[in-house]
Coordinates of C-alpha atoms in Angstrom, one line a residue:
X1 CA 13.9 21.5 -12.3
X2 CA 16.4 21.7 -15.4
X3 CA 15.0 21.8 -19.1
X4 CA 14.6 17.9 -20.0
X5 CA 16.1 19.5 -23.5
X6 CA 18.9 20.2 -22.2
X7 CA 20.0 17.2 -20.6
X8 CA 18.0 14.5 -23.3
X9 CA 21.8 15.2 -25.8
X10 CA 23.7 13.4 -23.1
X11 CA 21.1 11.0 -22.7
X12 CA 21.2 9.6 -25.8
X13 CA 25.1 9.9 -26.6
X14 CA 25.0 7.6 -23.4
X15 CA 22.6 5.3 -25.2
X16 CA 24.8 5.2 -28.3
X17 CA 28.0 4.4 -26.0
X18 CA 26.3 1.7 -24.1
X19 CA 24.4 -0.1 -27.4
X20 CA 27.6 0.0 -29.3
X21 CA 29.5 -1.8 -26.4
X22 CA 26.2 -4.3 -26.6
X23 CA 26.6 -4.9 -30.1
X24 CA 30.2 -5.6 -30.1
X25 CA 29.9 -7.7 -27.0
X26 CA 27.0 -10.3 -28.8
X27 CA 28.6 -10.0 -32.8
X28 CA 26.3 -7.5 -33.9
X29 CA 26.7 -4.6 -36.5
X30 CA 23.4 -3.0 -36.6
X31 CA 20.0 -3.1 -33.8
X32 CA 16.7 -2.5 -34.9
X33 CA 13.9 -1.6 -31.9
X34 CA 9.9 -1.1 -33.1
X35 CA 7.9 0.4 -30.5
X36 CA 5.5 -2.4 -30.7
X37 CA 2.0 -3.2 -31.9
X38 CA -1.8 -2.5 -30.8
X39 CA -2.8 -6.0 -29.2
X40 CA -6.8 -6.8 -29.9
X41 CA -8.6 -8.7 -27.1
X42 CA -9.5 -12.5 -28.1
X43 CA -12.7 -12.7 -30.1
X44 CA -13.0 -8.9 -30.1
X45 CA -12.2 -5.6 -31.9
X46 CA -11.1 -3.4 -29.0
X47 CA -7.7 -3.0 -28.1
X48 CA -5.8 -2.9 -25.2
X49 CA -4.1 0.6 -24.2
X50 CA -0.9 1.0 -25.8
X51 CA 2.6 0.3 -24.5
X52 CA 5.3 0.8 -26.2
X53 CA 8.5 -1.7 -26.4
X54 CA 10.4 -0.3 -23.6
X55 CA 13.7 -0.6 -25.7
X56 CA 12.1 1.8 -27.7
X57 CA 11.2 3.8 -25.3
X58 CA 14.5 4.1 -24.0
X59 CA 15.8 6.3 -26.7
X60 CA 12.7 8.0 -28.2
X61 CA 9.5 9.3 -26.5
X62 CA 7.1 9.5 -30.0
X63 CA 3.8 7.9 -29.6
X64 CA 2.1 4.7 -30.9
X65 CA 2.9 1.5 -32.2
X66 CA 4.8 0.6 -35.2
X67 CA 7.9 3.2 -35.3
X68 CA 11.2 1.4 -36.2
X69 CA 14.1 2.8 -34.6
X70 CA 17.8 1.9 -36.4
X71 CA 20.6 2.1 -34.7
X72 CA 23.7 1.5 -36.0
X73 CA 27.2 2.0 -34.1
X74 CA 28.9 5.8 -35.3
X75 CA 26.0 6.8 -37.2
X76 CA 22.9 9.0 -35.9
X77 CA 19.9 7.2 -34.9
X78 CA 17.1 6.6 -37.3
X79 CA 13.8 7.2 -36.3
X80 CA 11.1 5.8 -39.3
X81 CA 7.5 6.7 -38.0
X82 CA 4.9 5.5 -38.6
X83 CA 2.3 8.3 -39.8
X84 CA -0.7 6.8 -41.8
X85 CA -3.8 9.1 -42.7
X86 CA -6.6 7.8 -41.0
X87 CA -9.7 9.4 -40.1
X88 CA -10.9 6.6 -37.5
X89 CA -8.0 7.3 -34.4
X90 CA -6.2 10.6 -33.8
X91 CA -2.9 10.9 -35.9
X92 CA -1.4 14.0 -33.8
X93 CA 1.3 15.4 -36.1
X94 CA 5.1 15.2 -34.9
X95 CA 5.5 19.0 -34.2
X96 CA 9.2 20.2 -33.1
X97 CA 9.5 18.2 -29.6
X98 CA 12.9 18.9 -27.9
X99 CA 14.3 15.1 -28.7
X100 CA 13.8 15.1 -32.7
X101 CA 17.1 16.6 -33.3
X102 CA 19.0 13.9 -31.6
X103 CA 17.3 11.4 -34.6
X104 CA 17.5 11.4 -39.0
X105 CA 13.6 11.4 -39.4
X106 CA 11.8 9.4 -41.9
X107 CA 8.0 9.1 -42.6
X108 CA 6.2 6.4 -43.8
X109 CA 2.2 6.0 -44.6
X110 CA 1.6 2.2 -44.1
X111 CA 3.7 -0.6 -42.7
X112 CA 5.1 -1.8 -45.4
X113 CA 7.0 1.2 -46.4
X114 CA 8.2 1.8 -42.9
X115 CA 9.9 -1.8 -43.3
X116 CA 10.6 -0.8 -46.9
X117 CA 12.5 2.3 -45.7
X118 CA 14.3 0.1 -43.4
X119 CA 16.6 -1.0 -46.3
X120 CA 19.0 -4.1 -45.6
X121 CA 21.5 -4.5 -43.0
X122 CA 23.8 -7.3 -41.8
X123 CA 24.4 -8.5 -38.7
X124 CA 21.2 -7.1 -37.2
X125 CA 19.5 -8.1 -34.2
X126 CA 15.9 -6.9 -33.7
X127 CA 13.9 -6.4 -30.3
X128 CA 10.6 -6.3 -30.6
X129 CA 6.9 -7.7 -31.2
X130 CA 6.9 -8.1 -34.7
X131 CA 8.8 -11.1 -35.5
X132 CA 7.7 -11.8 -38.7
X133 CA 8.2 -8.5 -40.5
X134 CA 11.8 -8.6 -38.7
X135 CA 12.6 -12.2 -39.6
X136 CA 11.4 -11.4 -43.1
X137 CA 14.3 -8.7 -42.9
X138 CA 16.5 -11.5 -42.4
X139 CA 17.0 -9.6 -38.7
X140 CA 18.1 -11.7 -35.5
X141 CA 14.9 -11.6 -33.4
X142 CA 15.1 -10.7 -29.8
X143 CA 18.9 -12.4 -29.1
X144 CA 19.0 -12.8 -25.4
X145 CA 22.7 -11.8 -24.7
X146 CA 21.8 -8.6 -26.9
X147 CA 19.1 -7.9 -24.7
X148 CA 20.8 -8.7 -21.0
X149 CA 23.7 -6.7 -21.9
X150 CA 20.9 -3.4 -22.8
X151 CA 19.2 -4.3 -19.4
X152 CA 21.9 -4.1 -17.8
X153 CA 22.7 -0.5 -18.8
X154 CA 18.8 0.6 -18.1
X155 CA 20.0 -0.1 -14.4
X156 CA 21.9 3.1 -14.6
X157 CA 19.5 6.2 -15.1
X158 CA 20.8 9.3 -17.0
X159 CA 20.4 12.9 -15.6
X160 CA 17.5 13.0 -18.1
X161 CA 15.8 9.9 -16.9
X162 CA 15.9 11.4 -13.6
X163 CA 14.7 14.6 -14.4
X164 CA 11.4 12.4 -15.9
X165 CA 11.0 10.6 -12.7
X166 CA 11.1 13.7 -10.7
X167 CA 9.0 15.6 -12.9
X168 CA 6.2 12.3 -12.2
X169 CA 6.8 12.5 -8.4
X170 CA 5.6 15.7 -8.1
X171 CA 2.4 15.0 -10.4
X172 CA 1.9 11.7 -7.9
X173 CA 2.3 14.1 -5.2
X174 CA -0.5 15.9 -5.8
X175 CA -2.8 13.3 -6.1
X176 CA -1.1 11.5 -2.9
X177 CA -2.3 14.7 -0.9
X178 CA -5.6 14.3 -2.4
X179 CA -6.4 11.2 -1.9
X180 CA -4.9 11.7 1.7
X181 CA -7.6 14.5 2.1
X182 CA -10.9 12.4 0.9
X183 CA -10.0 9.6 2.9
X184 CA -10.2 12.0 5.8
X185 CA -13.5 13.3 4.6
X186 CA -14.5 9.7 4.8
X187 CA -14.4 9.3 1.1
X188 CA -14.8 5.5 -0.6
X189 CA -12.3 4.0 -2.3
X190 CA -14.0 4.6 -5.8
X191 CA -14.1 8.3 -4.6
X192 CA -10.3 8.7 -3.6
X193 CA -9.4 6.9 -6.4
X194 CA -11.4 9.5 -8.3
X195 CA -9.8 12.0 -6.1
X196 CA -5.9 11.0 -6.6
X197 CA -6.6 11.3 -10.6
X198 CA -8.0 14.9 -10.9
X199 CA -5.4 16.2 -8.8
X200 CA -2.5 14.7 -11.1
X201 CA -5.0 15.8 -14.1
X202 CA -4.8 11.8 -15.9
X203 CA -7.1 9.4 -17.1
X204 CA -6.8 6.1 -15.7
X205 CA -4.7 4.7 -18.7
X206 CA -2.1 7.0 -18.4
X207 CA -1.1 5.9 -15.3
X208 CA 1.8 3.5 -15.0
X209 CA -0.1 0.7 -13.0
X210 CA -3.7 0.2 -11.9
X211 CA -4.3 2.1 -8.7
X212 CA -4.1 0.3 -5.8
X213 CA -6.8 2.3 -3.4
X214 CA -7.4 -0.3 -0.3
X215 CA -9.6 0.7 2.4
X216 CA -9.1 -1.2 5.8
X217 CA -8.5 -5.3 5.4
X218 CA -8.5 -5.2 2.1
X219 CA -4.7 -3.6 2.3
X220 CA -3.7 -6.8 3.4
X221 CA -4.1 -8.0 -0.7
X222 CA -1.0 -6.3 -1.7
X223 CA -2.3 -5.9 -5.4
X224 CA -5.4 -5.0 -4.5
X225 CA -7.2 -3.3 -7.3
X226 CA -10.9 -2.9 -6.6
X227 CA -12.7 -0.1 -6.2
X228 CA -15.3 0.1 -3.3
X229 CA -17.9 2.5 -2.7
X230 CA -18.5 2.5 1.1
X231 CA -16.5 4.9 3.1
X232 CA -15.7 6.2 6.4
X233 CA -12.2 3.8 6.7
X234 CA -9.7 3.2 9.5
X235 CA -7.0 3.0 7.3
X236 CA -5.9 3.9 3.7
X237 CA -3.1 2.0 1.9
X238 CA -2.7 3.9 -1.1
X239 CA -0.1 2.7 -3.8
X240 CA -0.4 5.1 -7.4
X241 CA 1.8 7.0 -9.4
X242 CA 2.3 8.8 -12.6
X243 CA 4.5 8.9 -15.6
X244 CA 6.4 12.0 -17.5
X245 CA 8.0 10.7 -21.3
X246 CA 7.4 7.0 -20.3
X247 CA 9.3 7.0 -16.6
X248 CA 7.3 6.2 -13.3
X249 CA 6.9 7.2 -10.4
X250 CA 5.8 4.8 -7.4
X251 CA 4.6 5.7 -4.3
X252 CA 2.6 4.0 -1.4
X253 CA 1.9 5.5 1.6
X254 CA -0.9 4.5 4.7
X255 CA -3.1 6.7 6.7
X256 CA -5.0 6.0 10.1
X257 CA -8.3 7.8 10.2
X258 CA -8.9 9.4 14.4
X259 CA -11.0 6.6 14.9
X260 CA -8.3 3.9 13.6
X261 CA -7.3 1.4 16.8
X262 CA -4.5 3.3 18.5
X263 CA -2.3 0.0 18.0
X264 CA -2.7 -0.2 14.3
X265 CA -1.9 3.9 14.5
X266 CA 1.2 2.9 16.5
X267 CA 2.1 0.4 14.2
X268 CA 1.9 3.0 11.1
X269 CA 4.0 5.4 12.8
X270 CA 6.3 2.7 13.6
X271 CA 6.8 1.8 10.2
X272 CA 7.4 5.0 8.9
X273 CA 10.4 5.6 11.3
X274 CA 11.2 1.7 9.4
X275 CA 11.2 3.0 6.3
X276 CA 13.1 6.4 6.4
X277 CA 16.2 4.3 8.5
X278 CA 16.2 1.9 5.5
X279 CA 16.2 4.9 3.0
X280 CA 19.3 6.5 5.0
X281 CA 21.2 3.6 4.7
X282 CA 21.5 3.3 1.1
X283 CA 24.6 3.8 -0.6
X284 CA 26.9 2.3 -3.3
X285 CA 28.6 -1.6 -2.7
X286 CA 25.7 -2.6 -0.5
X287 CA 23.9 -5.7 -1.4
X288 CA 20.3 -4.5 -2.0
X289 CA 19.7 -8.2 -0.2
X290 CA 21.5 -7.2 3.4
X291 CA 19.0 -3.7 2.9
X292 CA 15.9 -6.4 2.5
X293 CA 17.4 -8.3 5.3
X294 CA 18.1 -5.2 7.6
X295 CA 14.1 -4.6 7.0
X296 CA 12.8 -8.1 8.7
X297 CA 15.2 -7.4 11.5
X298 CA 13.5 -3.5 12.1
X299 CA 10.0 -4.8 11.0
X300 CA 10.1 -7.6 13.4
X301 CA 11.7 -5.4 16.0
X302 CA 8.9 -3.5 15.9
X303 CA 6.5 -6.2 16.3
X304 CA 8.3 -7.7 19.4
X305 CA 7.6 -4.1 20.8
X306 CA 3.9 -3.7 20.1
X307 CA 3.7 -7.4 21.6
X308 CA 2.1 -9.4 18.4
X309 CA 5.8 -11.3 18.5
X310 CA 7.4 -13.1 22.0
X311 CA 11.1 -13.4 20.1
X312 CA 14.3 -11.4 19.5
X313 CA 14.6 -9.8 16.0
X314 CA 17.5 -11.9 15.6
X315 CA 15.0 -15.6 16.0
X316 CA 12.4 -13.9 14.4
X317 CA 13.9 -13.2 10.8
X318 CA 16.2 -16.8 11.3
X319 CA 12.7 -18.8 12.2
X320 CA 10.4 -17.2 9.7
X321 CA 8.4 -15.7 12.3
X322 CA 8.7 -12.0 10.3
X323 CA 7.9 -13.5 6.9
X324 CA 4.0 -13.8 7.2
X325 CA 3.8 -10.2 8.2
X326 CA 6.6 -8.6 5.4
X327 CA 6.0 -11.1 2.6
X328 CA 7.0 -9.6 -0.5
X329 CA 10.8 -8.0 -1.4
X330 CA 12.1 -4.4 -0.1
X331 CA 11.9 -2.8 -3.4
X332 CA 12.7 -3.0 -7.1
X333 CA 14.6 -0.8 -9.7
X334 CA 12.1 2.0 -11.5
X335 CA 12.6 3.8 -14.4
X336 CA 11.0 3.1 -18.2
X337 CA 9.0 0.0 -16.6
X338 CA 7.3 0.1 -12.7
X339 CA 8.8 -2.9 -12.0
X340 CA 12.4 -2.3 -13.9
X341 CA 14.5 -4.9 -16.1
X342 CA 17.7 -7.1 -14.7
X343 CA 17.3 -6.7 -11.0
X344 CA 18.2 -10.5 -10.5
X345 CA 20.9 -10.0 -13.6
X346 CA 24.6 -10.9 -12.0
X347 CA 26.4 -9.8 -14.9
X348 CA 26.0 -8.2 -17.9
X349 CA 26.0 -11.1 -19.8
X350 CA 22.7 -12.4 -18.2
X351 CA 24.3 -15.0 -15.6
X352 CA 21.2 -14.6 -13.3
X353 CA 21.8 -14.1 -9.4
X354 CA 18.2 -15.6 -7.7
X355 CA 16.9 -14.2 -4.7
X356 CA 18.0 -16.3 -1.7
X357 CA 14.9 -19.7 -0.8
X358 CA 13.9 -17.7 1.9
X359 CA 12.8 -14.8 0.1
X360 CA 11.6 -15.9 -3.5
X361 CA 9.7 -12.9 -4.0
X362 CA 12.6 -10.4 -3.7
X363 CA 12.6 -8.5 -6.9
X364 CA 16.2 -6.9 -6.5
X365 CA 19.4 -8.8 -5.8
X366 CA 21.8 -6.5 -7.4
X367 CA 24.3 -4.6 -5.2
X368 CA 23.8 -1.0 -5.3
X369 CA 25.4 1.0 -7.3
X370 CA 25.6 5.0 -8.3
X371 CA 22.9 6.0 -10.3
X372 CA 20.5 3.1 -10.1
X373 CA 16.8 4.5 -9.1
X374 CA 15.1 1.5 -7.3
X375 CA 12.0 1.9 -4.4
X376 CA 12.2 1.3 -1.0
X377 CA 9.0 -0.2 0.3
X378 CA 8.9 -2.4 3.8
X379 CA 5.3 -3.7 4.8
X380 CA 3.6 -5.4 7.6
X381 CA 0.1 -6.7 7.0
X382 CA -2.1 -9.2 8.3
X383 CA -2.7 -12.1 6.4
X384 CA -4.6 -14.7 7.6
X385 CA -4.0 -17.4 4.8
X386 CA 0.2 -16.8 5.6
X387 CA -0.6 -16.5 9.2
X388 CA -2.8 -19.8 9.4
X389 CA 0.3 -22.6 9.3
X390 CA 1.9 -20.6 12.6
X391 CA -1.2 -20.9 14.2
X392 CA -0.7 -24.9 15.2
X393 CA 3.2 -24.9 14.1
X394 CA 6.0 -25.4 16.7
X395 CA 6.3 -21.9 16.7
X396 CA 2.7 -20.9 17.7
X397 CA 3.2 -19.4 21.2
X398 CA 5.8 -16.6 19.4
X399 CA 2.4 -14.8 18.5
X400 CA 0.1 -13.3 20.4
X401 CA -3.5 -15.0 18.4
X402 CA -5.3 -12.7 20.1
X403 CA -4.0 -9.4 19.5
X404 CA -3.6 -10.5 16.3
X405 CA -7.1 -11.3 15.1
X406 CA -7.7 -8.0 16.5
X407 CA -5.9 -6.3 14.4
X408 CA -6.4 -8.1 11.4
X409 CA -9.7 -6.2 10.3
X410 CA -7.1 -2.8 9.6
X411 CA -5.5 -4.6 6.8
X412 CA -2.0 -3.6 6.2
X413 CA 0.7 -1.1 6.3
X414 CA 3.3 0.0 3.2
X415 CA 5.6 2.6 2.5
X416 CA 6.9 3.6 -0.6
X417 CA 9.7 6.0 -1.5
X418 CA 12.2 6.3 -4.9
X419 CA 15.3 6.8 -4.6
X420 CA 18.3 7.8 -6.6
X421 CA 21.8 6.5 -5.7
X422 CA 24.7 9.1 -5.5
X423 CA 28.5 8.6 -5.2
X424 CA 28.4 8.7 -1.6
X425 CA 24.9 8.2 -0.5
X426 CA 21.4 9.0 -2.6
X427 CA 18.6 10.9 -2.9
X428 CA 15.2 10.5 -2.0
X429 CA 13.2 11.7 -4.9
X430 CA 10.0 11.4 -3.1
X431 CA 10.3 13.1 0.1
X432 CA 10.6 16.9 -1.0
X433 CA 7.2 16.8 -3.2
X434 CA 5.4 14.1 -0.6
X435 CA 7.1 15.2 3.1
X436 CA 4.2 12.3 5.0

């Protein structure tokens, strides 16, 4: 992979371009970003693990709350950070990281000099957590066309950006073909999970999301977070990543166990054709909603063929009948946050563009463009609250009850890659490091 140094210059001449043309679009002169603030459970002295304002993160990869980055349009960014002595929390020095050059460095011992060194500037927006030392800089606090107009431009990753996402698959990789091994062992879901984060060499905070380690029905809760300790499973739905300088990977893939019900096998094997036809036809100028819709028509094509469906794809997807089954969107963009900014953004300007009644969950509604990184992620689960209404609906004899309450005990099915739009086509950034 190419030195991240060497492509972070371009990175953050693009940032420059893209905030100037912000800041002129919303009547701005100046933007001020903190990276955030240390939030303290209710009634309690222990804090939640740190993340930083992704804004910030955006254009500077230093740790901890409280950094103020100022950004002003023709002038280098200035980075004040926050350094205080303290002899309660690690206070890792600065060093010489590859980034610092790109940045005029200032440091400052307590909060109020960092707002101090801040100085006063007009026409300033600020984005952020903490409002009231901004608004007592007499800064604009967290203008909404400001920040739709820099969502917008997070949409479009930088060679650098993807450098960091690929550099996370193949961490994630590792720990996918771990897991993947202690599941066959007939490890627990405690014990994979345990598995997954050795391998990629993390602690459980430093991963981008909670792990999502489902053994059998309980992939059928597509958040699923718990941690069992019995083994032996059918099936494995395993959705975990990892992040490199703030950017995510996200990957979900599903194993059947030798002793899994050959029809839930076929099904998993079915859906992984699903998924790599949906990857192959990405490209730029197609709706990411046609991609979604494309996946109902394959997914219920696939259960009309294993018999849990008596209907055409076609009056499958235009009845509902698929819904149940694939419940939640195709995918969403990825990049500084899992679950990336303005994927139901129209315009630059924030005009929002909803996902159509039929699917309120879809997360993307963008068309696709070159250089957007977004996941790819059909499912098909077994859900017996969203099943229940077809059971005694006018569509009830479309399902087979039987095979279905069969099946049910297996849970779910979902697979995840990231992929990187091209000119012509993309890339799958997943599939070299993670081939099954």
């Amino acid at each position: 992979m190419t030195d991240p140094a060497t492509l972070f210059p371009a990175h953050i001449a693009e940032r420059q371009r893209t905030t100037a043309d912000a800041l002129a679009q919303t009547g701005f002169e100046a933007l001020v970003i903190s990276s955030g603030k240390a939030y303290t459970h209710f009634a309690d002295d222990q804090e939640a693990p740190f993340h930083p304002t992704p804004h910030f993160a955006h254009w500077c990869q230093v740790a901890g709350p409280h950094h103020v980055l100022v950004i002003r349009p023709g002038h280098r960014p200035r980075l004040i950070r926050f350094a205080p002595e303290d002899f309660w929390y690690e206070q890792a020095p600065l060093g010489n990281p590859f980034w610092a050059s790109e940045f005029e460095i200032e440091e400052a011992g307590n909060l109020d000099e960092v707002w101090s060194l801040l100085g006063t500037l007009s026409h300033a927006a600020y984005i952020g957590p903490e409002v009231d030392r901004a608004e007592a800089a007499c800064l604009e606090l967290n203008p909404a066309p400001l920040t739709a107009h820099l969502d917008w431009h997070r949409t479009t990753k930088s060679a650098y950006e993807v450098q960091c996402i690929e550099e996370a698959t193949v961490m994630a990789a590792r720990g996918h073909d771990a897991a993947r091994a202690a599941f066959l062992a007939g490890a627990s879901e405690l014990e994979i999970h345990h598995a997954y984060v050795q391998a990629v060499g993390i602690v459980d905070h430093e991963m981008p999301y909670g792990s999502i380690v489902a053994l059998n029905e309980k992939g059928a809760i597509l958040h699923y977070e718990g941690k069992r300790k019995v083994g032996n499973g059918a099936v494995l739905l395993i959705d975990a990543g990892a992040q490199v300088r703030g950017y995510a990977a996200d990957i979900t893939r599903t194993v059947a166990a030798p002793h899994c019900d050959s029809r839930f096998s076929a099904l998993v094997a079915g859906m992984e054709k699903i998924e790599l036809q949906l990857c192959d036809l990405v490209k730029p100028k197609l709706p990411y909603g046609d991609l979604h819709h494309q996946g109902h028509l394959l997914i219920a094509g696939l259960l009309k063929e294993s018999g849990i469906l008596h209907a055409t794809p076609e009056e499958a997807v235009e009845k509902g009948l698929s819904r149940p089954f694939f419940p939640h969107g195709l995918g969403h963009h990825l990049g500084i946050q899992v679950h990336d900014v303005a994927g139901r953004q129209g315009t630059p300007d924030g005009t929002p563009a909803p996902p159509p009644p039929q699917h309120p969950t879809l997360r993307t509604t963008r068309t696709i463009d070159a250089d957007q990184v977004f996941t790819v992620e059909p499912g098909l689960y077994f859900i017996p609250m969203l099943l229940r209404p077809f059971r005694e609906n006018e569509h009830k004899a479309k399902f087979d009850w039987t095979l279905i309450d069969e099946l049910t005990p297996c849970g779910g099915i979902r697979i995840e890659d990231n992929l990187l739009v091209t000119a012509d086509g993309h890339r799958n950034l997943t599939r070299p490091h993670l081939p099954l």
